[in-house]
Coordinates of C-alpha atoms in Angstrom, one line a residue:
M1 CA 138.2 131.8 74.0
G2 CA 136.7 134.3 71.6
P3 CA 137.3 138.1 71.7
E4 CA 134.0 138.9 73.4
A5 CA 134.7 136.3 76.1
K6 CA 138.1 137.9 76.7
F7 CA 136.5 141.3 76.8
Y8 CA 133.9 140.1 79.4
K9 CA 136.8 138.9 81.6
E10 CA 138.5 142.3 81.3
I11 CA 135.2 144.0 82.2
K12 CA 134.8 142.0 85.3
R13 CA 138.4 142.8 86.3
K14 CA 138.1 146.6 85.5
L15 CA 134.6 147.1 87.0
P16 CA 134.5 144.8 90.1
E17 CA 131.9 146.9 91.9
F18 CA 129.1 145.7 89.5
S19 CA 127.4 142.3 89.4
F20 CA 127.6 141.0 85.8
I21 CA 125.5 138.2 84.5
R22 CA 126.5 136.8 81.1
I23 CA 123.4 136.0 79.0
E24 CA 123.9 133.1 76.6
N25 CA 120.6 133.0 74.9
S26 CA 119.9 131.3 71.6
S27 CA 116.1 131.3 72.0
L28 CA 115.6 135.1 72.3
L29 CA 117.7 136.4 69.5
G30 CA 119.1 139.9 69.9
T31 CA 119.2 139.8 73.7
P32 CA 122.3 141.7 75.0
D33 CA 125.3 139.9 76.3
L34 CA 125.2 141.2 79.9
L35 CA 122.7 141.9 82.6
V36 CA 124.3 144.4 85.0
Y37 CA 123.3 145.2 88.6
N38 CA 124.9 148.3 90.0
T39 CA 125.5 149.4 93.6
S40 CA 122.4 151.6 93.5
G41 CA 120.2 148.5 93.0
H42 CA 119.4 149.2 89.3
F43 CA 119.7 146.8 86.3
C44 CA 120.8 147.6 82.8
T45 CA 121.8 145.6 79.8
V46 CA 125.1 145.8 77.9
E47 CA 125.8 144.5 74.4
L48 CA 129.5 143.7 73.9
K49 CA 131.4 144.4 70.6
V50 CA 135.0 143.9 69.8
S51 CA 136.4 145.3 66.5
K52 CA 139.7 145.4 64.7
G53 CA 138.5 148.4 62.7
K54 CA 135.9 151.1 62.8
K55 CA 133.0 148.9 61.7
L56 CA 130.7 147.2 64.2
R57 CA 128.3 144.5 63.1
F58 CA 124.8 144.1 64.6
S59 CA 122.2 141.5 63.7
P60 CA 118.7 142.8 62.8
H61 CA 117.6 141.2 66.1
Q62 CA 120.1 143.2 68.1
I63 CA 119.0 146.4 66.4
A64 CA 115.3 145.6 67.1
F65 CA 116.0 144.9 70.7
H66 CA 117.7 148.3 71.3
K67 CA 115.1 150.2 69.4
R68 CA 112.3 148.5 71.4
H69 CA 114.3 149.0 74.7
P70 CA 116.0 152.4 74.4
N71 CA 116.4 153.0 78.1
N72 CA 119.0 151.4 80.4
T73 CA 120.7 149.7 77.5
F74 CA 124.2 150.2 76.4
I75 CA 126.7 149.0 73.8
L76 CA 130.2 148.7 75.0
A77 CA 132.9 148.4 72.3
K78 CA 136.6 147.6 72.4
T79 CA 138.9 148.5 69.6
L80 CA 141.7 146.1 69.0
G81 CA 143.3 148.1 66.2
P82 CA 145.3 151.3 66.6
C83 CA 143.6 154.4 68.2
S84 CA 144.3 158.0 67.7
S85 CA 145.6 160.0 70.7
K86 CA 142.1 161.5 71.0
T87 CA 140.2 158.2 71.3
S88 CA 140.1 155.4 73.8
P89 CA 140.0 151.7 72.9
I90 CA 137.0 151.5 75.2
S91 CA 133.8 153.3 74.2
M92 CA 130.2 153.0 75.3
Y93 CA 127.0 154.2 73.6
H94 CA 123.3 154.4 74.7
G95 CA 121.3 151.5 73.1
S96 CA 119.0 154.2 71.6
R97 CA 121.9 155.1 69.3
I98 CA 122.2 151.7 67.7
S99 CA 121.0 152.8 64.2
E100 CA 123.7 155.5 64.1
L101 CA 126.3 153.1 65.5
A102 CA 125.4 150.5 62.9
A103 CA 125.7 153.1 60.1
C104 CA 128.8 155.0 61.3
G105 CA 130.6 152.5 63.4
L106 CA 133.2 153.8 65.8
M107 CA 133.4 157.0 63.8
L108 CA 130.4 158.0 65.9
D109 CA 131.4 160.0 69.0
A110 CA 131.1 157.8 72.0
C111 CA 128.7 158.7 74.8
Y112 CA 131.4 157.5 77.3
S113 CA 135.0 157.0 76.5
G114 CA 137.4 155.0 78.8
W115 CA 136.8 152.8 81.8
D116 CA 136.1 155.6 84.3
A117 CA 133.4 157.2 82.2
C118 CA 131.8 153.9 81.5
R119 CA 131.8 153.1 85.3
L120 CA 130.1 156.4 86.1
A121 CA 127.4 155.8 83.4
L122 CA 126.6 152.3 84.6
E123 CA 126.3 153.6 88.1
A124 CA 123.9 156.4 87.2

């Protein structure tokens, strides 16, 4: 099982109040990894990224998707490497910030840091 598949299992365990649908799509390149249905009856998409360092890799198709769909899209990242005392290994960004995230990686300040903050953002 790859790192993103393990991350997906962790997400389901940590955020059980949401309905997650894993999207495995090779015909529509750039489609995010998850379709999320929250308790308010709203959908959003989440791209999963797992990194051992500060750099996050995005395909041109992923960047295009988030630029074309800037609302209700998120990028959820997990850092496997060491974190400073000021940062969480879990960080989430609005999809509209994908260009900054691709350029700066995890040096970019997260929109939401930690499981509780991510939970509140997905619920909003």
